[in-house]
Amino acid sequence: MPNSSLRIGHGYDVHRLVEGRRCIIGGVDIPYGRGLLGHSDADVLAHALADAILGACRGGDIGQLFPDTDPAYAGADSLVLLSRVMEHARSLGFELLDADCTIAAQEPKMGPHRQAMRENLARALGVEVGQVGVKATTTERLGWEGAGEGIGAWAVCLLERCI
């Protein structure tokens, strides 16, 4: 089998919706009555994308780099963490070619925020907006996402080894 310079990665994250927290997804502070529970700002989309990148470069997962037991990451901006993940991937010789993300949430509606999410993620990664896709599904009121208990996100990415 030839040694390819291309690597794919997949990431998944989920956070519970609770009262008294902001709802930050893809770096967008979405007006909503509940927010995502987590040690950081709980940006489920940024976390899933970070894990996809780490998976592609075989760099572990977001919890290894930024453990939820470390007070330094309490309330952390997940776009900053995503940027640090991309810096780590680049230090290993990888560049992001493309990423595609899916958010699963019955509410709030993601459509009005999708472009801002793409822009925020691309900026954090240091890539063009066209290299980052974001879409959403409601799950048609099925499962815990459909019941409004939480929000999940999946991401896939393609990295290329440049050195």
CSV table of N, CA and C in Angstrom, one decimal:
chain,number,residue,atom,x,y,z
A,1,MET,N,0.8,-1.2,0.0
A,1,MET,CA,0.0,0.0,0.0
A,1,MET,C,0.9,1.2,0.0
A,2,PRO,N,0.6,2.2,-0.9
A,2,PRO,CA,1.5,3.4,-1.0
A,2,PRO,C,1.3,4.3,0.3
A,3,ASN,N,2.3,4.9,0.6
A,3,ASN,CA,2.3,5.9,1.8
A,3,ASN,C,1.7,7.2,1.3
A,4,SER,N,0.4,7.4,1.7
A,4,SER,CA,-0.3,8.6,1.2
A,4,SER,C,0.0,9.8,2.1
A,5,SER,N,0.0,11.0,1.5
A,5,SER,CA,0.2,12.2,2.3
A,5,SER,C,-1.2,12.7,2.8
A,6,LEU,N,-2.3,12.0,2.5
A,6,LEU,CA,-3.6,12.5,2.9
A,6,LEU,C,-4.1,11.7,4.1
A,7,ARG,N,-4.8,12.3,5.0
A,7,ARG,CA,-5.4,11.7,6.2
A,7,ARG,C,-6.8,12.2,6.4
A,8,ILE,N,-7.7,11.3,6.8
A,8,ILE,CA,-9.0,11.8,7.1
A,8,ILE,C,-9.2,11.7,8.6
A,9,GLY,N,-10.1,12.5,9.2
A,9,GLY,CA,-10.4,12.4,10.6
A,9,GLY,C,-11.8,12.6,10.8
A,10,HIS,N,-12.3,12.0,11.9
A,10,HIS,CA,-13.7,12.1,12.3
A,10,HIS,C,-13.8,12.5,13.7
A,11,GLY,N,-14.7,13.4,14.0
A,11,GLY,CA,-14.9,13.9,15.4
A,11,GLY,C,-16.4,13.9,15.8
A,12,TYR,N,-16.7,13.7,17.0
A,12,TYR,CA,-18.0,13.7,17.5
A,12,TYR,C,-18.0,14.3,18.9
A,13,ASP,N,-19.0,15.2,19.2
A,13,ASP,CA,-19.1,15.7,20.6
A,13,ASP,C,-20.6,16.0,20.9
A,14,VAL,N,-20.9,16.0,22.2
A,14,VAL,CA,-22.2,16.2,22.6
A,14,VAL,C,-22.2,17.0,23.9
A,15,HIS,N,-23.1,17.9,24.1
A,15,HIS,CA,-23.3,18.6,25.4
A,15,HIS,C,-24.7,18.7,25.7
A,16,ARG,N,-25.0,18.7,27.0
A,16,ARG,CA,-26.4,18.8,27.5
A,16,ARG,C,-26.8,20.3,27.5
A,17,LEU,N,-28.1,20.5,27.2
A,17,LEU,CA,-28.6,21.9,27.3
A,17,LEU,C,-29.1,22.1,28.7
A,18,VAL,N,-28.8,23.2,29.3
A,18,VAL,CA,-29.2,23.5,30.7
A,18,VAL,C,-29.5,25.0,30.8
A,19,GLU,N,-30.2,25.3,31.9
A,19,GLU,CA,-30.5,26.7,32.2
A,19,GLU,C,-29.2,27.4,32.7
A,20,GLY,N,-29.1,28.7,32.5
A,20,GLY,CA,-28.1,29.5,33.0
A,20,GLY,C,-26.7,29.4,32.3
A,21,ARG,N,-26.7,28.9,31.1
A,21,ARG,CA,-25.5,28.9,30.3
A,21,ARG,C,-25.8,29.5,28.9
A,22,ARG,N,-24.7,30.1,28.3
A,22,ARG,CA,-24.8,30.6,27.0
A,22,ARG,C,-24.8,29.5,26.0
A,23,CYS,N,-25.5,29.7,24.8
A,23,CYS,CA,-25.5,28.7,23.8
A,23,CYS,C,-24.5,29.1,22.7
A,24,ILE,N,-23.3,28.6,22.8
A,24,ILE,CA,-22.3,29.0,21.8
A,24,ILE,C,-22.0,27.8,20.9
A,25,ILE,N,-22.2,28.0,19.6
A,25,ILE,CA,-22.0,26.9,18.7
A,25,ILE,C,-21.3,27.5,17.5
A,26,GLY,N,-20.1,26.9,17.1
A,26,GLY,CA,-19.3,27.5,16.0
A,26,GLY,C,-18.9,28.9,16.3
A,27,GLY,N,-18.7,29.2,17.6
A,27,GLY,CA,-18.3,30.6,17.9
A,27,GLY,C,-19.4,31.6,17.9
A,28,VAL,N,-20.6,31.2,17.6
A,28,VAL,CA,-21.7,32.1,17.6
A,28,VAL,C,-22.5,32.0,18.9
A,29,ASP,N,-22.7,33.1,19.6
A,29,ASP,CA,-23.5,33.1,20.8
A,29,ASP,C,-25.0,33.3,20.4
A,30,ILE,N,-25.7,32.1,20.4
A,30,ILE,CA,-27.0,32.0,19.8
A,30,ILE,C,-28.0,32.4,20.9
A,31,PRO,N,-28.9,33.4,20.7
A,31,PRO,CA,-29.9,33.7,21.7
A,31,PRO,C,-30.9,32.5,21.9
A,32,TYR,N,-30.9,32.0,23.1
A,32,TYR,CA,-31.7,30.9,23.4
A,32,TYR,C,-31.9,30.8,24.9
A,33,GLY,N,-32.9,30.2,25.4
A,33,GLY,CA,-33.2,30.1,26.8
A,33,GLY,C,-32.3,29.2,27.6
A,34,ARG,N,-31.6,28.3,26.9
A,34,ARG,CA,-30.7,27.4,27.6
A,34,ARG,C,-29.3,27.4,26.8
A,35,GLY,N,-28.3,26.9,27.5
A,35,GLY,CA,-27.0,26.8,26.9
A,35,GLY,C,-26.4,25.4,27.1
A,36,LEU,N,-25.2,25.3,26.6
A,36,LEU,CA,-24.5,24.0,26.6
A,36,LEU,C,-23.6,23.9,27.9
A,37,LEU,N,-23.8,22.8,28.6
A,37,LEU,CA,-23.0,22.5,29.8
A,37,LEU,C,-21.7,21.9,29.5
A,38,GLY,N,-20.6,22.5,30.1
A,38,GLY,CA,-19.3,21.9,29.9
A,38,GLY,C,-18.3,22.7,30.6
A,39,HIS,N,-17.0,22.2,30.7
A,39,HIS,CA,-16.0,22.8,31.4
A,39,HIS,C,-15.5,24.1,30.7
A,40,SER,N,-15.4,24.0,29.4
A,40,SER,CA,-15.1,25.2,28.6
A,40,SER,C,-16.4,25.9,28.3
A,41,ASP,N,-16.5,26.7,27.2
A,41,ASP,CA,-17.7,27.3,26.7
A,41,ASP,C,-18.7,26.2,26.1
A,42,ALA,N,-18.2,25.0,26.0
A,42,ALA,CA,-19.0,23.8,25.5
A,42,ALA,C,-19.4,24.0,24.1
A,43,ASP,N,-18.6,24.6,23.3
A,43,ASP,CA,-18.9,24.7,21.8
A,43,ASP,C,-18.8,23.4,21.2
A,44,VAL,N,-19.9,22.7,21.1
A,44,VAL,CA,-20.0,21.3,20.6
A,44,VAL,C,-19.4,21.2,19.2
A,45,LEU,N,-19.6,22.2,18.3
A,45,LEU,CA,-19.1,22.1,16.9
A,45,LEU,C,-17.6,22.3,16.9
A,46,ALA,N,-17.1,23.2,17.6
A,46,ALA,CA,-15.6,23.4,17.6
A,46,ALA,C,-14.9,22.2,18.2
A,47,HIS,N,-15.6,21.6,19.2
A,47,HIS,CA,-15.0,20.4,19.8
A,47,HIS,C,-15.0,19.2,18.8
A,48,ALA,N,-16.0,19.0,18.1
A,48,ALA,CA,-16.1,17.9,17.1
A,48,ALA,C,-15.1,18.1,16.0
A,49,LEU,N,-14.9,19.3,15.6
A,49,LEU,CA,-13.9,19.6,14.5
A,49,LEU,C,-12.5,19.5,15.1
A,50,ALA,N,-12.3,19.9,16.3
A,50,ALA,CA,-10.9,19.7,16.9
A,50,ALA,C,-10.6,18.2,16.9
A,51,ASP,N,-11.6,17.4,17.4
A,51,ASP,CA,-11.3,15.9,17.4
A,51,ASP,C,-11.1,15.3,16.1
A,52,ALA,N,-11.8,15.8,15.0
A,52,ALA,CA,-11.5,15.3,13.7
A,52,ALA,C,-10.1,15.6,13.2
A,53,ILE,N,-9.7,16.8,13.5
A,53,ILE,CA,-8.3,17.2,13.1
A,53,ILE,C,-7.3,16.4,13.9
A,54,LEU,N,-7.5,16.2,15.2
A,54,LEU,CA,-6.6,15.4,16.0
A,54,LEU,C,-6.6,14.0,15.5
A,55,GLY,N,-7.7,13.4,15.2
A,55,GLY,CA,-7.8,12.1,14.7
A,55,GLY,C,-7.0,11.9,13.4
A,56,ALA,N,-7.1,12.9,12.5
A,56,ALA,CA,-6.4,12.8,11.2
A,56,ALA,C,-4.9,12.8,11.3
A,57,CYS,N,-4.4,13.6,12.3
A,57,CYS,CA,-3.0,13.7,12.5
A,57,CYS,C,-2.5,12.7,13.6
A,58,ARG,N,-3.4,11.9,14.1
A,58,ARG,CA,-3.1,10.9,15.1
A,58,ARG,C,-2.6,11.5,16.4
A,59,GLY,N,-3.3,12.7,16.7
A,59,GLY,CA,-2.8,13.5,17.8
A,59,GLY,C,-3.7,13.3,19.1
A,60,GLY,N,-4.4,12.2,19.2
A,60,GLY,CA,-5.3,11.9,20.3
A,60,GLY,C,-6.6,12.6,20.2
A,61,ASP,N,-7.1,13.2,21.3
A,61,ASP,CA,-8.4,13.8,21.3
A,61,ASP,C,-8.3,15.1,22.1
A,62,ILE,N,-9.4,15.9,22.0
A,62,ILE,CA,-9.4,17.2,22.7
A,62,ILE,C,-9.2,17.1,24.2
A,63,GLY,N,-9.8,16.0,24.8
A,63,GLY,CA,-9.7,15.9,26.2
A,63,GLY,C,-8.2,15.6,26.7
A,64,GLN,N,-7.4,15.1,25.8
A,64,GLN,CA,-6.0,14.9,26.2
A,64,GLN,C,-5.2,16.2,26.2
A,65,LEU,N,-5.5,17.0,25.2
A,65,LEU,CA,-4.8,18.3,25.1
A,65,LEU,C,-5.3,19.3,26.1
A,66,PHE,N,-6.6,19.3,26.3
A,66,PHE,CA,-7.3,20.3,27.2
A,66,PHE,C,-8.2,19.6,28.2
A,67,PRO,N,-7.6,18.9,29.2
A,67,PRO,CA,-8.4,18.1,30.1
A,67,PRO,C,-9.4,19.0,30.9
A,68,ASP,N,-10.6,18.4,31.1
A,68,ASP,CA,-11.6,19.1,31.9
A,68,ASP,C,-11.4,19.1,33.4
A,69,THR,N,-10.2,18.5,33.8
A,69,THR,CA,-9.8,18.6,35.2
A,69,THR,C,-8.8,19.7,35.4
A,70,ASP,N,-8.4,20.4,34.3
A,70,ASP,CA,-7.5,21.5,34.4
A,70,ASP,C,-8.2,22.8,34.5
A,71,PRO,N,-8.1,23.5,35.7
A,71,PRO,CA,-8.8,24.8,35.8
A,71,PRO,C,-8.4,25.9,34.8
A,72,ALA,N,-7.3,25.7,34.1
A,72,ALA,CA,-6.9,26.7,33.1
A,72,ALA,C,-7.9,26.7,31.9
A,73,TYR,N,-8.7,25.6,31.8
A,73,TYR,CA,-9.6,25.6,30.6
A,73,TYR,C,-11.1,25.8,31.0
A,74,ALA,N,-11.3,26.2,32.3
A,74,ALA,CA,-12.6,26.5,32.8
A,74,ALA,C,-13.1,27.7,32.0
A,75,GLY,N,-14.2,27.6,31.3
A,75,GLY,CA,-14.8,28.7,30.6
A,75,GLY,C,-14.1,29.1,29.3
A,76,ALA,N,-13.1,28.2,28.9
A,76,ALA,CA,-12.3,28.6,27.7
A,76,ALA,C,-13.1,28.8,26.5
A,77,ASP,N,-12.6,29.7,25.6
A,77,ASP,CA,-13.2,29.9,24.3
A,77,ASP,C,-12.7,28.7,23.4
A,78,SER,N,-13.7,28.0,22.9
A,78,SER,CA,-13.4,26.8,22.2
A,78,SER,C,-12.8,27.1,20.8
A,79,LEU,N,-13.0,28.3,20.3
A,79,LEU,CA,-12.3,28.7,19.0
A,79,LEU,C,-10.8,28.8,19.2
A,80,VAL,N,-10.4,29.3,20.4
A,80,VAL,CA,-9.0,29.4,20.8
A,80,VAL,C,-8.4,28.0,20.9
A,81,LEU,N,-9.2,27.1,21.5
A,81,LEU,CA,-8.7,25.7,21.6
A,81,LEU,C,-8.6,25.1,20.2
A,82,LEU,N,-9.6,25.3,19.3
A,82,LEU,CA,-9.5,24.8,17.9
A,82,LEU,C,-8.3,25.4,17.2
A,83,SER,N,-8.0,26.6,17.4
A,83,SER,CA,-6.8,27.2,16.8
A,83,SER,C,-5.5,26.6,17.3
A,84,ARG,N,-5.5,26.2,18.5
A,84,ARG,CA,-4.3,25.6,19.1
A,84,ARG,C,-4.2,24.1,18.6
A,85,VAL,N,-5.3,23.5,18.3
A,85,VAL,CA,-5.3,22.1,17.7
A,85,VAL,C,-4.7,22.2,16.3
A,86,MET,N,-5.2,23.2,15.6
A,86,MET,CA,-4.6,23.4,14.2
A,86,MET,C,-3.1,23.7,14.2
A,87,GLU,N,-2.7,24.5,15.2
A,87,GLU,CA,-1.3,24.8,15.3
A,87,GLU,C,-0.5,23.5,15.6
A,88,HIS,N,-1.1,22.6,16.5
A,88,HIS,CA,-0.5,21.3,16.8
A,88,HIS,C,-0.4,20.5,15.5
A,89,ALA,N,-1.5,20.4,14.7
A,89,ALA,CA,-1.4,19.6,13.5
A,89,ALA,C,-0.4,20.2,12.5
A,90,ARG,N,-0.3,21.5,12.4
A,90,ARG,CA,0.7,22.1,11.6
A,90,ARG,C,2.1,21.8,12.1
A,91,SER,N,2.3,21.7,13.4
A,91,SER,CA,3.6,21.4,13.9
A,91,SER,C,4.0,20.0,13.6
A,92,LEU,N,3.1,19.1,13.3
A,92,LEU,CA,3.3,17.7,12.9
A,92,LEU,C,3.4,17.6,11.3
A,93,GLY,N,3.3,18.8,10.7
A,93,GLY,CA,3.4,18.8,9.2
A,93,GLY,C,2.2,18.7,8.4
A,94,PHE,N,1.0,18.9,9.0
A,94,PHE,CA,-0.3,18.8,8.3
A,94,PHE,C,-0.9,20.1,8.1
A,95,GLU,N,-1.7,20.2,7.0
A,95,GLU,CA,-2.5,21.3,6.6
A,95,GLU,C,-3.9,20.8,6.3
A,96,LEU,N,-4.9,21.6,6.7
A,96,LEU,CA,-6.3,21.3,6.5
A,96,LEU,C,-6.6,21.6,5.0
A,97,LEU,N,-7.2,20.6,4.3
A,97,LEU,CA,-7.7,20.8,3.0
A,97,LEU,C,-9.2,21.1,3.0
A,98,ASP,N,-9.9,20.3,3.8
A,98,ASP,CA,-11.4,20.5,3.8
A,98,ASP,C,-11.9,19.9,5.1
A,99,ALA,N,-13.1,20.5,5.5
A,99,ALA,CA,-13.8,20.0,6.7
A,99,ALA,C,-15.3,20.1,6.4
A,100,ASP,N,-16.0,19.1,6.9
A,100,ASP,CA,-17.5,19.2,6.8
A,100,ASP,C,-18.1,18.8,8.2
A,101,CYS,N,-19.0,19.6,8.6
A,101,CYS,CA,-19.6,19.4,10.0
A,101,CYS,C,-21.1,19.4,9.9
A,102,THR,N,-21.7,18.6,10.9
A,102,THR,CA,-23.1,18.5,11.0
A,102,THR,C,-23.5,18.7,12.5
A,103,ILE,N,-24.5,19.6,12.7
A,103,ILE,CA,-25.0,19.8,14.1
A,103,ILE,C,-26.4,19.1,14.1
A,104,ALA,N,-26.7,18.4,15.3
A,104,ALA,CA,-28.0,17.8,15.5
A,104,ALA,C,-28.6,18.5,16.7
A,105,ALA,N,-29.7,19.2,16.4
A,105,ALA,CA,-30.4,20.0,17.5
A,105,ALA,C,-31.8,20.3,17.0
A,106,GLN,N,-32.8,20.0,17.9
A,106,GLN,CA,-34.2,20.3,17.6
A,106,GLN,C,-34.3,21.8,17.6
A,107,GLU,N,-33.7,22.4,18.6
A,107,GLU,CA,-33.7,23.9,18.8
A,107,GLU,C,-32.4,24.2,19.5
A,108,PRO,N,-31.9,25.4,19.3
A,108,PRO,CA,-32.4,26.5,18.5
A,108,PRO,C,-32.1,26.2,17.0
A,109,LYS,N,-32.7,27.0,16.1
A,109,LYS,CA,-32.5,26.9,14.7
A,109,LYS,C,-31.1,27.3,14.4
A,110,MET,N,-30.4,26.6,13.6
A,110,MET,CA,-29.0,26.8,13.2
A,110,MET,C,-28.9,27.6,11.9
A,111,GLY,N,-29.9,27.5,11.0
A,111,GLY,CA,-29.8,28.1,9.7
A,111,GLY,C,-29.3,29.5,9.7
A,112,PRO,N,-29.9,30.4,10.5
A,112,PRO,CA,-29.5,31.8,10.5
A,112,PRO,C,-28.1,32.1,10.9
A,113,HIS,N,-27.5,31.1,11.5
A,113,HIS,CA,-26.1,31.3,12.1
A,113,HIS,C,-25.0,30.5,11.3
A,114,ARG,N,-25.4,29.7,10.3
A,114,ARG,CA,-24.5,28.8,9.6
A,114,ARG,C,-23.3,29.5,9.0
A,115,GLN,N,-23.6,30.6,8.3
A,115,GLN,CA,-22.5,31.3,7.6
A,115,GLN,C,-21.5,31.9,8.7
A,116,ALA,N,-22.0,32.5,9.7
A,116,ALA,CA,-21.1,33.0,10.8
A,116,ALA,C,-20.3,31.9,11.4
A,117,MET,N,-20.9,30.7,11.6
A,117,MET,CA,-20.2,29.6,12.1
A,117,MET,C,-19.0,29.2,11.2
A,118,ARG,N,-19.3,29.1,9.9
A,118,ARG,CA,-18.3,28.8,8.9
A,118,ARG,C,-17.1,29.8,9.0
A,119,GLU,N,-17.5,31.1,9.0
A,119,GLU,CA,-16.5,32.1,9.1
A,119,GLU,C,-15.6,32.0,10.3
A,120,ASN,N,-16.3,31.8,11.5
A,120,ASN,CA,-15.5,31.7,12.8
A,120,ASN,C,-14.6,30.5,12.8
A,121,LEU,N,-15.1,29.3,12.3
A,121,LEU,CA,-14.3,28.1,12.3
A,121,LEU,C,-13.1,28.3,11.3
A,122,ALA,N,-13.3,28.9,10.2
A,122,ALA,CA,-12.3,29.1,9.2
A,122,ALA,C,-11.2,30.0,9.7
A,123,ARG,N,-11.6,31.1,10.4
A,123,ARG,CA,-10.7,32.0,11.0
A,123,ARG,C,-9.8,31.3,12.0
A,124,ALA,N,-10.5,30.5,12.9
A,124,ALA,CA,-9.7,29.8,13.9
A,124,ALA,C,-8.7,28.9,13.3
A,125,LEU,N,-9.1,28.3,12.2
A,125,LEU,CA,-8.2,27.3,11.6
A,125,LEU,C,-7.1,27.9,10.7
A,126,GLY,N,-7.3,29.2,10.3
A,126,GLY,CA,-6.4,29.9,9.4
A,126,GLY,C,-6.6,29.4,8.0
A,127,VAL,N,-7.8,29.1,7.6
A,127,VAL,CA,-8.1,28.6,6.2
A,127,VAL,C,-9.2,29.5,5.6
A,128,GLU,N,-9.5,29.3,4.3
A,128,GLU,CA,-10.6,30.0,3.6
A,128,GLU,C,-11.9,29.4,4.1
A,129,VAL,N,-12.9,30.3,4.1
A,129,VAL,CA,-14.3,29.8,4.4
A,129,VAL,C,-14.8,28.7,3.6
A,130,GLY,N,-14.4,28.7,2.3
A,130,GLY,CA,-14.8,27.6,1.4
A,130,GLY,C,-14.3,26.2,1.8
A,131,GLN,N,-13.4,26.2,2.7
A,131,GLN,CA,-12.8,24.9,3.1
A,131,GLN,C,-13.6,24.3,4.3
A,132,VAL,N,-14.6,25.0,4.8
A,132,VAL,CA,-15.3,24.5,6.0
A,132,VAL,C,-16.8,24.5,5.7
A,133,GLY,N,-17.4,23.4,5.8
A,133,GLY,CA,-18.9,23.2,5.6
A,133,GLY,C,-19.6,23.0,7.0
A,134,VAL,N,-20.7,23.6,7.1
A,134,VAL,CA,-21.6,23.5,8.3
A,134,VAL,C,-23.0,23.3,7.9
A,135,LYS,N,-23.6,22.2,8.4
A,135,LYS,CA,-25.0,22.0,8.1
A,135,LYS,C,-25.7,21.5,9.4
A,136,ALA,N,-27.0,21.4,9.4
A,136,ALA,CA,-27.7,21.0,10.7
A,136,ALA,C,-28.9,20.2,10.3
A,137,THR,N,-29.3,19.4,11.3
A,137,THR,CA,-30.5,18.6,11.2
A,137,THR,C,-31.2,18.7,12.6
A,138,THR,N,-32.6,18.5,12.5
A,138,THR,CA,-33.4,18.5,13.7
A,138,THR,C,-33.6,17.2,14.4
A,139,THR,N,-33.3,16.1,13.7
A,139,THR,CA,-33.6,14.7,14.0
A,139,THR,C,-35.1,14.4,14.2
A,140,GLU,N,-35.9,15.3,13.7
A,140,GLU,CA,-37.4,15.1,13.6
A,140,GLU,C,-38.0,14.7,15.0
A,141,ARG,N,-37.5,15.3,16.0
A,141,ARG,CA,-37.9,15.1,17.4
A,141,ARG,C,-37.6,13.7,17.9
A,142,LEU,N,-36.7,13.0,17.3
A,142,LEU,CA,-36.3,11.6,17.7
A,142,LEU,C,-35.1,11.7,18.6
A,143,GLY,N,-34.9,10.9,19.5
A,143,GLY,CA,-33.7,10.8,20.3
A,143,GLY,C,-33.5,12.0,21.3
A,144,TRP,N,-32.4,12.0,22.0
A,144,TRP,CA,-32.2,13.0,23.0
A,144,TRP,C,-32.0,14.4,22.3
A,145,GLU,N,-31.5,14.5,21.1
A,145,GLU,CA,-31.4,15.8,20.4
A,145,GLU,C,-32.8,16.3,20.1
A,146,GLY,N,-33.6,15.4,19.6
A,146,GLY,CA,-35.0,15.8,19.2
A,146,GLY,C,-35.8,16.1,20.4
A,147,ALA,N,-35.5,15.6,21.6
A,147,ALA,CA,-36.2,15.9,22.8
A,147,ALA,C,-35.7,17.2,23.4
A,148,GLY,N,-34.7,17.8,22.9
A,148,GLY,CA,-34.2,19.0,23.4
A,148,GLY,C,-33.3,18.9,24.6
A,149,GLU,N,-32.8,17.7,24.8
A,149,GLU,CA,-31.9,17.4,26.0
A,149,GLU,C,-30.5,17.9,25.8
A,150,GLY,N,-30.1,17.9,24.5
A,150,GLY,CA,-28.7,18.3,24.3
A,150,GLY,C,-28.5,18.6,22.8
A,151,ILE,N,-27.3,18.9,22.4
A,151,ILE,CA,-26.9,19.1,21.0
A,151,ILE,C,-25.7,18.3,20.7
A,152,GLY,N,-25.7,17.7,19.6
A,152,GLY,CA,-24.5,16.9,19.1
A,152,GLY,C,-23.9,17.5,17.9
A,153,ALA,N,-22.7,17.1,17.6
A,153,ALA,CA,-22.1,17.6,16.3
A,153,ALA,C,-21.1,16.5,15.9
A,154,TRP,N,-21.0,16.4,14.6
A,154,TRP,CA,-20.0,15.5,13.9
A,154,TRP,C,-19.2,16.3,13.0
A,155,ALA,N,-18.0,15.9,12.8
A,155,ALA,CA,-17.1,16.6,11.8
A,155,ALA,C,-16.2,15.6,11.2
A,156,VAL,N,-15.9,15.8,9.9
A,156,VAL,CA,-14.9,15.1,9.2
A,156,VAL,C,-14.0,16.1,8.6
A,157,CYS,N,-12.7,15.7,8.4
A,157,CYS,CA,-11.8,16.6,7.8
A,157,CYS,C,-10.8,15.8,6.9
A,158,LEU,N,-10.2,16.5,6.0
A,158,LEU,CA,-9.1,15.9,5.2
A,158,LEU,C,-7.9,16.8,5.4
A,159,LEU,N,-6.8,16.1,5.9
A,159,LEU,CA,-5.5,16.8,6.1
A,159,LEU,C,-4.5,16.3,5.1
A,160,GLU,N,-3.5,17.1,4.7
A,160,GLU,CA,-2.4,16.7,3.9
A,160,GLU,C,-1.1,16.9,4.6
A,161,ARG,N,-0.3,15.9,4.6
A,161,ARG,CA,1.1,16.1,5.2
A,161,ARG,C,1.9,16.9,4.2
A,162,CYS,N,2.4,18.0,4.6
A,162,CYS,CA,3.1,19.0,3.8
A,162,CYS,C,4.6,18.9,3.9
A,163,ILE,N,5.1,18.2,4.9
A,163,ILE,CA,6.6,18.1,5.1
A,163,ILE,C,7.0,16.6,5.2
